[in-house]
Amino acid sequence: MKNDTLRLFFALPCPPQLAEQIVSWHDSLQLKGRPVIPANLHMTLAFLGQQPSSRLADLRTLAATVQGAAFELRLDRLVRRRNGLLYLAPSQPPAALLELVERLGEALLAGGFRLEERSFLAHLTLMRSCSGQPPPDCPTFDWPVSHFALLASETGPQGSVYHQLQQWPLLRID
Ligand code: ATP
Ligand code: MG
């Protein structure tokens, strides 16, 4: 049966307007590599990998129990790894982001999901197989984070396509 398993991850989807700004700045750098399209810009919070679709209901239920505060995410570092991964990152990951990742991770573990053992790295991938030298300076991109989402990733002819299955609000503390 088709779709009896799904490749799932929790993420912060980048708001479309900010994604366009980031991509138009990134395009202007004219780096060589495989750029991520604006619709795919996101920050992964927890990667679940291939999961039976029958687990979706449990995932939705446990995500609804995860309480987190809304926060401002300031992306102000451009990093290129030796493997060619180019990403934006916050030089100071907000405490609310780290708390959200921790609470989500705890809820997933309690729900019987196995998680990545590597520690969380707050990053937003811009390009893969980047061969050019990125500039030392990076503009600052401010992202008001107000919800997190569960996404399913599919491999299409043009690369990965993400489908947002559900999103949950983060609490605004004024
Ligand atoms: P592609 O693999 O086609 O280049 P992609 O990496 O965007 O595209 P997925 O592999 O489905 O698509 O991954 C979805 C998200 O989960 C991405 O942010 C990816 O970096 C992250 N991810 C993938 N595999 C892992 C993993 N083993 N551990 C942690 N995060 C992962
Ligand atoms: Mg991948």
CSV table of C-alpha atoms and ligand atoms in Angstrom, one decimal:
chain,number,residue,atom,x,y,z
A,1,MET,CA,0.0,0.0,0.0
A,2,LYS,CA,1.3,3.5,-0.9
A,3,ASN,CA,2.1,5.8,2.0
A,4,ASP,CA,2.1,3.1,4.6
A,5,THR,CA,5.2,4.7,5.9
A,6,LEU,CA,6.2,8.4,6.0
A,7,ARG,CA,9.5,10.2,6.4
A,8,LEU,CA,8.7,12.5,9.2
A,9,PHE,CA,10.4,15.4,11.1
A,10,PHE,CA,9.4,18.2,13.4
A,11,ALA,CA,10.6,21.6,12.3
A,12,LEU,CA,10.1,25.3,12.3
A,13,PRO,CA,9.0,26.2,8.7
A,14,CYS,CA,10.5,29.5,7.6
A,15,PRO,CA,7.8,32.1,7.0
A,16,PRO,CA,7.5,32.6,3.2
A,17,GLN,CA,8.4,36.3,3.2
A,18,LEU,CA,11.6,35.7,5.2
A,19,ALA,CA,12.4,32.7,3.1
A,20,GLU,CA,12.3,34.9,-0.1
A,21,GLN,CA,14.5,37.5,1.6
A,22,ILE,CA,17.0,34.9,2.6
A,23,VAL,CA,17.1,33.2,-0.8
A,24,SER,CA,17.4,36.4,-2.7
A,25,TRP,CA,20.4,37.4,-0.5
A,26,HIS,CA,21.9,33.9,-0.9
A,27,ASP,CA,21.4,33.9,-4.7
A,28,SER,CA,23.3,37.2,-4.9
A,29,LEU,CA,26.3,35.5,-3.4
A,30,GLN,CA,26.4,33.3,-6.6
A,31,LEU,CA,27.9,30.3,-4.8
A,32,LYS,CA,28.1,27.0,-6.6
A,33,GLY,CA,26.1,24.1,-5.2
A,34,ARG,CA,22.6,22.7,-4.8
A,35,PRO,CA,20.5,25.5,-3.3
A,36,VAL,CA,17.4,24.8,-1.1
A,37,ILE,CA,14.3,26.4,-2.6
A,38,PRO,CA,12.5,29.0,-0.5
A,39,ALA,CA,9.5,26.7,0.2
A,40,ASN,CA,11.9,24.2,1.8
A,41,LEU,CA,13.7,26.5,4.2
A,42,HIS,CA,13.2,25.2,7.8
A,43,MET,CA,14.9,24.4,11.0
A,44,THR,CA,14.7,20.8,12.0
A,45,LEU,CA,13.8,20.2,15.7
A,46,ALA,CA,13.6,16.4,15.7
A,47,PHE,CA,14.1,13.9,12.9
A,48,LEU,CA,12.0,10.8,13.1
A,49,GLY,CA,12.8,9.1,9.8
A,50,GLN,CA,10.6,6.5,8.2
A,51,GLN,CA,7.6,5.8,10.4
A,52,PRO,CA,4.4,3.8,9.9
A,53,SER,CA,1.5,6.0,9.1
A,54,SER,CA,-0.4,4.3,11.9
A,55,ARG,CA,1.9,6.2,14.3
A,56,LEU,CA,0.7,9.6,13.1
A,57,ALA,CA,-2.2,9.9,15.5
A,58,ASP,CA,0.2,9.3,18.4
A,59,LEU,CA,2.6,11.9,17.1
A,60,ARG,CA,-0.2,14.5,16.8
A,61,THR,CA,-1.4,13.7,20.3
A,62,LEU,CA,2.1,14.0,21.9
A,63,ALA,CA,3.0,17.2,20.0
A,64,ALA,CA,-0.2,18.8,21.4
A,65,THR,CA,1.2,18.2,24.9
A,66,VAL,CA,4.4,20.1,24.2
A,67,GLN,CA,4.2,23.6,25.6
A,68,GLY,CA,6.7,26.2,24.5
A,69,ALA,CA,7.1,29.9,24.4
A,70,ALA,CA,7.1,32.0,21.2
A,71,PHE,CA,10.6,33.5,20.5
A,72,GLU,CA,12.7,35.6,18.2
A,73,LEU,CA,15.3,33.7,16.3
A,74,ARG,CA,18.1,35.8,15.0
A,75,LEU,CA,20.1,34.2,12.2
A,76,ASP,CA,23.4,36.0,12.0
A,77,ARG,CA,26.0,33.4,11.1
A,78,LEU,CA,26.8,31.8,7.8
A,79,VAL,CA,28.6,28.5,8.1
A,80,ARG,CA,30.0,26.1,5.5
A,81,ARG,CA,30.9,22.7,6.6
A,82,ARG,CA,33.7,20.7,5.0
A,83,ASN,CA,31.0,18.4,3.6
A,84,GLY,CA,29.7,21.3,1.5
A,85,LEU,CA,26.7,22.0,3.7
A,86,LEU,CA,26.0,25.7,3.9
A,87,TYR,CA,23.7,27.0,6.6
A,88,LEU,CA,22.5,30.0,8.6
A,89,ALA,CA,22.6,29.8,12.3
A,90,PRO,CA,21.9,31.9,15.4
A,91,SER,CA,25.2,32.8,17.2
A,92,GLN,CA,23.0,32.7,20.4
A,93,PRO,CA,20.3,30.0,20.1
A,94,PRO,CA,17.4,31.3,22.2
A,95,ALA,CA,16.7,29.4,25.5
A,96,ALA,CA,13.1,29.0,24.3
A,97,LEU,CA,14.3,27.1,21.2
A,98,LEU,CA,16.5,24.8,23.2
A,99,GLU,CA,13.6,24.2,25.7
A,100,LEU,CA,11.3,23.4,22.8
A,101,VAL,CA,13.7,20.9,21.4
A,102,GLU,CA,14.2,19.3,24.8
A,103,ARG,CA,10.5,19.0,25.6
A,104,LEU,CA,9.7,17.6,22.2
A,105,GLY,CA,12.5,15.1,22.5
A,106,GLU,CA,11.3,14.0,25.9
A,107,ALA,CA,7.7,13.6,24.7
A,108,LEU,CA,8.9,11.6,21.7
A,109,LEU,CA,11.1,9.3,23.8
A,110,ALA,CA,8.2,8.8,26.2
A,111,GLY,CA,6.0,7.9,23.2
A,112,GLY,CA,8.5,5.2,22.2
A,113,PHE,CA,10.2,7.1,19.3
A,114,ARG,CA,13.9,6.7,18.7
A,115,LEU,CA,15.8,9.9,18.3
A,116,GLU,CA,19.0,11.1,16.7
A,117,GLU,CA,21.9,10.7,19.2
A,118,ARG,CA,23.8,13.7,17.9
A,119,SER,CA,23.1,16.8,19.9
A,120,PHE,CA,20.8,19.4,18.4
A,121,LEU,CA,22.4,22.0,16.1
A,122,ALA,CA,20.2,25.0,15.4
A,123,HIS,CA,20.7,25.6,11.6
A,124,LEU,CA,18.8,26.5,8.5
A,125,THR,CA,20.3,24.8,5.4
A,126,LEU,CA,20.8,27.0,2.4
A,127,MET,CA,22.8,24.8,0.1
A,128,ARG,CA,24.3,21.4,-0.3
A,129,SER,CA,27.5,20.6,-2.1
A,130,CYS,CA,28.6,24.2,-1.8
A,131,SER,CA,32.0,24.6,-3.4
A,132,GLY,CA,32.4,28.4,-3.3
A,133,GLN,CA,33.9,30.4,-0.5
A,134,PRO,CA,31.1,32.2,1.4
A,135,PRO,CA,31.7,35.8,2.5
A,136,PRO,CA,32.9,36.3,6.1
A,137,ASP,CA,30.0,38.7,6.9
A,138,CYS,CA,26.4,37.7,7.0
A,139,PRO,CA,23.3,39.9,7.3
A,140,THR,CA,21.0,39.5,10.3
A,141,PHE,CA,17.7,37.7,9.6
A,142,ASP,CA,15.1,38.0,12.4
A,143,TRP,CA,12.5,35.3,12.5
A,144,PRO,CA,9.5,35.6,14.9
A,145,VAL,CA,8.8,31.9,15.7
A,146,SER,CA,5.2,31.4,16.7
A,147,HIS,CA,4.6,27.7,15.9
A,148,PHE,CA,6.3,24.4,15.2
A,149,ALA,CA,5.1,21.8,12.7
A,150,LEU,CA,5.2,18.1,11.8
A,151,LEU,CA,6.4,17.6,8.2
A,152,ALA,CA,6.5,14.6,5.8
A,153,SER,CA,9.3,14.6,3.3
A,154,GLU,CA,9.0,13.0,-0.1
A,155,THR,CA,11.5,12.6,-2.9
A,156,GLY,CA,10.2,14.3,-6.0
A,157,PRO,CA,11.9,14.7,-9.4
A,158,GLN,CA,13.3,18.1,-8.4
A,159,GLY,CA,14.4,16.9,-4.9
A,160,SER,CA,12.7,16.7,-1.6
A,161,VAL,CA,9.2,18.1,-1.2
A,162,TYR,CA,7.9,18.7,2.3
A,163,HIS,CA,4.2,18.4,3.3
A,164,GLN,CA,3.1,20.1,6.5
A,165,LEU,CA,0.8,17.7,8.3
A,166,GLN,CA,0.0,19.9,11.3
A,167,GLN,CA,1.3,22.9,13.3
A,168,TRP,CA,1.0,23.8,16.9
A,169,PRO,CA,1.2,27.3,18.4
A,170,LEU,CA,3.9,28.5,20.8
A,171,LEU,CA,2.7,30.6,23.7
A,172,ARG,CA,3.1,34.3,23.4
A,173,ILE,CA,4.3,35.8,26.7
A,174,ASP,CA,3.9,39.6,26.7
B,1,ATP,P1,17.6,15.6,0.6
B,1,ATP,O1,17.9,14.5,1.6
B,1,ATP,O2,16.8,15.1,-0.6
B,1,ATP,O3,18.8,16.4,0.2
B,1,ATP,P2,16.4,16.9,2.9
B,1,ATP,O4,17.7,16.5,3.6
B,1,ATP,O5,15.9,18.3,2.9
B,1,ATP,O6,16.6,16.6,1.3
B,1,ATP,P3,15.2,14.8,4.3
B,1,ATP,O7,16.5,13.9,4.1
B,1,ATP,O8,13.9,14.1,4.2
B,1,ATP,O9,15.2,16.0,3.3
B,1,ATP,O10,15.4,15.5,5.7
B,1,ATP,C1,14.4,16.4,6.3
B,1,ATP,C2,15.1,17.2,7.4
B,1,ATP,O11,15.5,16.3,8.4
B,1,ATP,C3,16.3,18.0,6.9
B,1,ATP,O12,16.4,19.1,7.7
B,1,ATP,C4,17.4,17.1,7.3
B,1,ATP,O13,18.6,17.8,7.5
B,1,ATP,C5,17.0,16.4,8.5
B,1,ATP,N1,17.6,15.1,8.7
B,1,ATP,C6,17.6,14.1,7.7
B,1,ATP,N2,18.2,13.0,8.2
B,1,ATP,C7,18.6,13.3,9.5
B,1,ATP,C8,19.2,12.6,10.5
B,1,ATP,N3,19.6,11.3,10.4
B,1,ATP,N4,19.3,13.2,11.7
B,1,ATP,C9,18.9,14.4,11.9
B,1,ATP,N5,18.3,15.2,11.0
B,1,ATP,C10,18.1,14.6,9.8
B,2,MG,MG,18.5,14.5,3.7
